[in-house]
CSV table of C-alpha atoms in Angstrom, one decimal:
chain,number,residue,atom,x,y,z
A,1,UNK,CA,92.8,131.4,133.6
A,2,UNK,CA,96.3,130.8,133.1
A,3,UNK,CA,98.0,127.5,131.9
A,4,UNK,CA,101.5,126.6,132.6
A,5,UNK,CA,103.1,124.2,129.9
A,6,UNK,CA,106.1,122.2,131.4
A,7,UNK,CA,108.3,121.0,129.1
A,8,UNK,CA,111.5,118.6,130.4
A,9,UNK,CA,114.3,118.9,128.0
A,10,UNK,CA,117.2,116.6,127.5
A,11,UNK,CA,119.1,115.3,124.4
A,12,UNK,CA,116.4,116.2,122.0
A,13,UNK,CA,117.9,118.2,119.5
A,14,UNK,CA,116.3,116.7,116.7
A,15,UNK,CA,112.6,117.3,118.2
A,16,UNK,CA,112.7,120.3,120.3
A,17,UNK,CA,111.6,122.8,118.2
A,18,UNK,CA,108.7,121.0,116.8
A,19,UNK,CA,107.4,120.3,120.2
A,20,UNK,CA,108.0,123.9,121.3
A,21,UNK,CA,106.5,125.2,117.8
A,22,UNK,CA,103.2,123.2,118.7
A,23,UNK,CA,102.9,124.5,122.0
A,24,UNK,CA,103.5,128.3,121.0
A,25,UNK,CA,100.9,128.3,118.2
A,26,UNK,CA,98.1,126.9,120.7
A,27,UNK,CA,95.1,129.9,120.9
A,28,UNK,CA,95.6,130.4,124.5
A,29,UNK,CA,95.4,133.9,125.6
A,30,UNK,CA,97.2,133.4,128.9
A,31,UNK,CA,99.9,130.8,129.1
A,32,UNK,CA,103.3,130.2,130.4
A,33,UNK,CA,105.9,127.6,128.6
A,34,UNK,CA,108.4,126.5,131.1
A,35,UNK,CA,111.5,124.5,129.4
A,36,UNK,CA,113.7,122.5,131.8
A,37,UNK,CA,117.4,122.1,130.6
A,38,UNK,CA,118.1,119.0,132.9
A,39,UNK,CA,121.7,119.3,132.4
A,40,UNK,CA,121.5,118.2,128.6
A,41,UNK,CA,125.2,117.9,127.1
A,42,UNK,CA,124.1,118.8,123.4
A,43,UNK,CA,122.8,122.2,122.2
A,44,UNK,CA,119.6,121.7,123.9
A,45,UNK,CA,120.4,124.5,126.7
A,46,UNK,CA,121.3,126.9,123.8
A,47,UNK,CA,118.1,126.2,122.2
A,48,UNK,CA,116.1,126.8,125.2
A,49,UNK,CA,117.7,130.2,125.4
A,50,UNK,CA,116.9,131.1,122.2
A,51,UNK,CA,113.4,130.2,122.2
A,52,UNK,CA,113.1,132.4,125.2
A,53,UNK,CA,114.5,135.5,123.6
A,54,UNK,CA,111.8,134.9,120.6
A,55,UNK,CA,108.9,134.3,123.0
A,56,UNK,CA,108.1,136.2,126.1
A,57,UNK,CA,106.1,133.5,127.3
A,58,UNK,CA,109.0,131.2,127.7
A,59,UNK,CA,110.7,130.7,130.8
A,60,UNK,CA,114.0,128.5,131.2
A,61,UNK,CA,115.4,126.7,133.9
A,62,UNK,CA,118.9,125.6,133.7
A,63,UNK,CA,119.7,122.5,136.3
A,64,UNK,CA,121.9,119.5,136.9
A,65,UNK,CA,121.0,116.2,135.4
A,66,UNK,CA,118.3,114.9,137.9
A,67,UNK,CA,115.8,113.0,135.6
A,68,UNK,CA,112.4,113.5,134.4
A,69,UNK,CA,110.7,113.5,137.6
A,70,UNK,CA,112.9,115.8,138.9
A,71,UNK,CA,112.7,118.3,135.9
A,72,UNK,CA,108.9,118.1,136.1
A,73,UNK,CA,109.2,119.2,140.0
A,74,UNK,CA,111.8,122.0,139.5
A,75,UNK,CA,109.2,123.5,137.0
A,76,UNK,CA,106.1,122.8,139.4
A,77,UNK,CA,108.1,124.9,141.9
A,78,UNK,CA,107.9,127.9,139.8
A,79,UNK,CA,104.8,127.5,137.8
A,80,UNK,CA,102.1,130.5,138.0
A,81,UNK,CA,99.6,129.0,136.0
A,82,UNK,CA,96.0,127.8,137.4
A,83,UNK,CA,96.2,124.8,135.4
A,84,UNK,CA,99.0,122.5,134.6
A,85,UNK,CA,100.1,120.4,131.9
A,86,UNK,CA,103.0,118.3,130.6
A,87,UNK,CA,105.0,117.8,127.2
A,88,UNK,CA,107.7,115.4,126.6
A,89,UNK,CA,110.1,117.2,124.3
A,90,UNK,CA,110.2,114.8,121.5
A,91,UNK,CA,106.4,115.0,121.1
A,92,UNK,CA,103.8,117.5,120.1
A,93,UNK,CA,100.4,118.8,120.3
A,94,UNK,CA,98.0,119.3,117.6
A,95,UNK,CA,96.8,122.7,116.7
A,96,UNK,CA,93.9,124.0,118.4
A,97,UNK,CA,93.8,121.6,121.3
A,98,UNK,CA,94.4,123.5,124.3
A,99,UNK,CA,91.7,125.9,123.8
A,100,UNK,CA,88.6,124.0,124.0
A,101,UNK,CA,90.1,121.5,126.6
A,102,UNK,CA,90.8,124.9,129.0
A,103,UNK,CA,86.9,125.6,128.3
A,104,UNK,CA,85.9,122.3,130.1
A,105,UNK,CA,88.3,122.8,132.9
A,106,UNK,CA,85.8,125.1,134.6
A,107,UNK,CA,84.1,122.1,135.9
A,108,UNK,CA,86.9,119.5,136.2
A,109,UNK,CA,90.0,118.9,138.0
A,110,UNK,CA,91.9,117.0,135.6
A,111,UNK,CA,90.9,116.5,132.0
A,112,UNK,CA,92.4,113.5,129.8
A,113,UNK,CA,92.3,113.7,126.1
A,114,UNK,CA,93.6,111.2,123.4
A,115,UNK,CA,96.8,110.2,122.0
A,116,UNK,CA,96.9,110.0,118.3
A,117,UNK,CA,97.5,106.2,117.2
A,118,UNK,CA,97.7,105.0,120.9
A,119,UNK,CA,94.5,106.2,123.1
A,120,UNK,CA,91.3,107.2,121.6
A,121,UNK,CA,88.9,108.7,124.2
A,122,UNK,CA,85.3,109.5,124.2
A,123,UNK,CA,83.5,112.2,126.1
A,124,UNK,CA,82.8,111.3,129.5
A,125,UNK,CA,82.5,112.9,132.9
A,126,UNK,CA,83.3,111.5,136.4
A,127,UNK,CA,82.1,112.4,139.8
A,128,UNK,CA,83.8,109.1,141.2
A,129,UNK,CA,87.6,108.4,141.1
A,130,UNK,CA,86.4,104.8,141.5
A,131,UNK,CA,84.7,104.9,138.1
A,132,UNK,CA,87.0,106.7,136.4
A,133,UNK,CA,89.8,104.3,137.1
A,134,UNK,CA,87.8,101.1,136.6
A,135,UNK,CA,85.5,102.0,133.5
A,136,UNK,CA,88.0,103.8,131.5
A,137,UNK,CA,90.6,101.2,132.7
A,138,UNK,CA,92.7,104.7,133.7
A,139,UNK,CA,95.2,102.1,135.4
A,140,UNK,CA,96.6,101.3,131.8
A,141,UNK,CA,97.1,105.1,130.7
A,142,UNK,CA,98.3,106.7,133.7
A,143,UNK,CA,100.5,109.1,131.7
A,144,UNK,CA,101.0,112.6,132.6
A,145,UNK,CA,101.4,114.2,129.3
A,146,UNK,CA,97.8,113.8,128.1
A,147,UNK,CA,96.1,115.5,131.0
A,148,UNK,CA,95.4,118.9,132.3
A,149,UNK,CA,95.2,119.4,135.8
A,150,UNK,CA,94.0,122.1,138.4
A,151,UNK,CA,97.4,123.4,140.1
A,152,UNK,CA,96.4,122.9,143.4
A,153,UNK,CA,96.3,119.1,143.0
A,154,UNK,CA,100.2,119.5,143.1
A,155,UNK,CA,100.3,121.6,146.2
A,156,UNK,CA,101.5,118.5,148.3
A,157,UNK,CA,102.2,116.2,145.6
A,158,UNK,CA,105.6,115.8,143.4
A,159,UNK,CA,106.8,113.0,141.0
A,160,UNK,CA,109.5,110.5,142.8
A,161,UNK,CA,112.9,111.2,141.9
A,162,UNK,CA,114.9,108.0,140.7
A,163,UNK,CA,112.0,106.1,139.8
A,164,UNK,CA,110.7,105.0,136.4
A,165,UNK,CA,107.1,104.7,135.7
A,166,UNK,CA,106.8,107.8,137.5
A,167,UNK,CA,103.4,108.8,136.2
A,168,UNK,CA,102.0,105.5,137.9
A,169,UNK,CA,103.2,106.6,141.2
A,170,UNK,CA,101.9,110.0,140.9
A,171,UNK,CA,98.4,109.8,139.3
A,172,UNK,CA,96.8,107.9,142.1
A,173,UNK,CA,98.0,110.7,144.7
A,174,UNK,CA,96.6,113.1,142.7
A,175,UNK,CA,93.2,111.6,142.5
A,176,UNK,CA,93.1,111.3,146.2
A,177,UNK,CA,92.3,115.0,145.9
A,178,UNK,CA,90.3,115.1,142.8
A,179,UNK,CA,86.5,115.5,142.8
A,180,UNK,CA,85.6,115.6,139.4
A,181,UNK,CA,87.5,114.2,136.2
A,182,UNK,CA,86.4,114.2,132.7
A,183,UNK,CA,87.8,112.9,129.4
A,184,UNK,CA,86.9,114.3,125.8
A,185,UNK,CA,87.3,113.5,122.3
A,186,UNK,CA,88.7,116.9,121.6
A,187,UNK,CA,92.4,117.5,120.5
A,188,UNK,CA,95.3,115.2,120.1
A,189,UNK,CA,98.6,114.8,121.7
A,190,UNK,CA,101.0,113.2,119.8
A,191,UNK,CA,103.5,110.5,121.0
A,192,UNK,CA,107.1,110.2,119.2
A,193,UNK,CA,107.9,106.4,119.8
A,194,UNK,CA,111.5,106.3,121.4
A,195,UNK,CA,113.1,102.7,120.6
A,196,UNK,CA,115.7,103.6,123.6
A,197,UNK,CA,113.1,105.0,126.0
A,198,UNK,CA,111.8,103.4,129.4
A,199,UNK,CA,109.0,101.5,128.3
A,200,UNK,CA,110.5,100.0,125.2
A,201,UNK,CA,113.5,99.2,127.1
A,202,UNK,CA,112.2,98.3,130.4
A,203,UNK,CA,114.1,95.3,132.0
A,204,UNK,CA,112.9,93.0,135.1
A,205,UNK,CA,113.9,95.4,137.9
A,206,UNK,CA,111.9,98.4,136.1
A,207,UNK,CA,108.8,96.4,135.6
A,208,UNK,CA,109.4,95.5,139.4
A,209,UNK,CA,109.0,99.3,139.8
A,210,UNK,CA,105.8,99.2,137.6
A,211,UNK,CA,104.3,96.7,140.0
A,212,UNK,CA,105.4,98.3,143.4
A,213,UNK,CA,103.7,101.8,141.9
A,214,UNK,CA,100.5,99.9,141.2
A,215,UNK,CA,100.2,97.8,144.4
A,216,UNK,CA,101.0,100.9,146.7
A,217,UNK,CA,98.3,103.1,145.2
A,218,UNK,CA,95.4,101.7,146.8
A,219,UNK,CA,93.3,102.4,144.0
A,220,UNK,CA,90.2,100.4,143.2
A,221,UNK,CA,90.4,96.9,141.8
A,222,UNK,CA,88.2,94.8,139.4
A,223,UNK,CA,89.0,91.6,137.5
A,224,UNK,CA,90.4,93.3,134.6
A,225,UNK,CA,92.7,95.4,136.7
A,226,UNK,CA,94.0,92.5,138.5
A,227,UNK,CA,94.6,90.4,135.4
A,228,UNK,CA,96.5,93.3,134.1
A,229,UNK,CA,98.6,93.1,137.2
A,230,UNK,CA,99.1,89.5,136.7
A,231,UNK,CA,100.9,90.2,133.3
A,232,UNK,CA,103.1,92.3,134.7
A,233,UNK,CA,104.0,89.9,137.5
A,234,UNK,CA,104.5,87.3,135.0
A,235,UNK,CA,107.2,89.5,133.2
A,236,UNK,CA,108.6,90.5,136.4
A,237,UNK,CA,108.8,86.7,137.7
A,238,UNK,CA,110.5,85.5,134.5
A,239,UNK,CA,112.9,88.5,134.1
A,240,UNK,CA,114.2,88.6,137.7
A,241,UNK,CA,113.3,85.4,139.7
A,242,UNK,CA,112.3,87.7,142.3
A,243,UNK,CA,109.7,86.5,145.0
A,244,UNK,CA,106.0,86.7,144.0
A,245,UNK,CA,104.5,90.1,145.3
A,246,UNK,CA,101.0,90.3,143.7
A,247,UNK,CA,98.6,88.9,146.3
A,248,UNK,CA,96.6,85.8,144.8
A,249,UNK,CA,92.9,86.3,144.3
A,250,UNK,CA,90.6,84.1,142.3
A,251,UNK,CA,88.9,86.1,139.5
A,252,UNK,CA,85.5,85.7,137.6
A,253,UNK,CA,86.2,83.9,134.3
A,254,UNK,CA,83.2,84.9,132.9
A,255,UNK,CA,83.9,88.6,132.9
A,256,UNK,CA,87.1,88.3,130.9
A,257,UNK,CA,87.8,87.7,127.1
A,258,UNK,CA,90.7,86.2,125.0
A,259,UNK,CA,94.4,85.5,126.7
A,260,UNK,CA,93.1,86.9,129.9
A,261,UNK,CA,90.6,84.5,130.0
A,262,UNK,CA,92.9,81.8,129.5
A,263,UNK,CA,95.0,83.0,132.2
A,264,UNK,CA,92.5,83.5,134.4
A,265,UNK,CA,91.2,79.7,134.3
A,266,UNK,CA,94.9,78.7,135.2
A,267,UNK,CA,95.1,81.3,138.0
A,268,UNK,CA,91.7,80.1,139.6
A,269,UNK,CA,92.9,76.2,138.6
A,270,UNK,CA,96.8,76.4,139.9
A,271,UNK,CA,97.7,79.6,141.5
A,272,UNK,CA,99.9,82.7,140.7
A,273,UNK,CA,103.0,81.0,141.4
A,274,UNK,CA,102.2,77.8,139.0
A,275,UNK,CA,100.9,80.4,136.5
A,276,UNK,CA,104.2,82.2,136.5
A,277,UNK,CA,106.0,78.9,136.2
A,278,UNK,CA,103.7,77.8,133.2
A,279,UNK,CA,104.5,80.9,131.2
A,280,UNK,CA,108.1,80.9,131.7
A,281,UNK,CA,107.9,77.5,130.3
A,282,UNK,CA,105.9,78.3,127.3
A,283,UNK,CA,108.4,81.3,126.8
A,284,UNK,CA,111.4,78.9,126.9
A,285,UNK,CA,109.5,76.5,124.3
A,286,UNK,CA,108.8,79.4,122.2
A,287,UNK,CA,112.4,80.9,122.1
A,288,UNK,CA,114.2,80.6,118.9
A,289,UNK,CA,116.9,78.0,118.8
A,290,UNK,CA,120.5,79.6,118.8
A,291,UNK,CA,122.2,76.1,117.9
């Protein structure tokens, strides 16, 4: 069974070689690697072509800059694999990761594996999307890149162009057609923290898109997931002063711990509007003086 590895490329001169090498060294007999040059203004287009000359498994797409979603979609349109996986071009894969994962794909539609230093997963099999979303707290790690997908899940699904947190918009759409999902302790994806990346620099407008993605997903929700969204709503309200869009609901305090429990008590007592105001005041009080 063939694996298509999709790597969007934009301004990653320093990390592209490490990324591509980590994929090519995987012991996968039938694999294609699609490098998508998303109009990169540096030497990345040339690097992509050089890699294609070195290894016949590599295909290159050169396109005008359209963003991460557009680059992934361009590769999905030409991918020929039975399975799809993504790698961001500043990240890399541990040796001998893909082969054992592909062995598990015979019985699964989506397989999620660990991210070194960020997300450690155990071996679990889910026949229910509900159980995967809630028990694994999958809503908090909707990342595209630490998963292998059966290709037909993308038959009618593409990443939303022009959106940030595009993974949060897309994973619920893929899960609608998913029968069996698994997590595994095998293999590691290595994430390279970018201080200028979307997650690190997300302002209120971008966080609004994150909240919007969760609210429109229509995925199952428990009290932990709701409090996860409450935190996002507090940040959005504080940074944008936009109207609160998260519907209010009371939560079971005994099911929560730590700061979530404190916030839940305040939420149940005062409602979400006053909760947002309280945390804005707290942050103002904690802010360092500039006098």
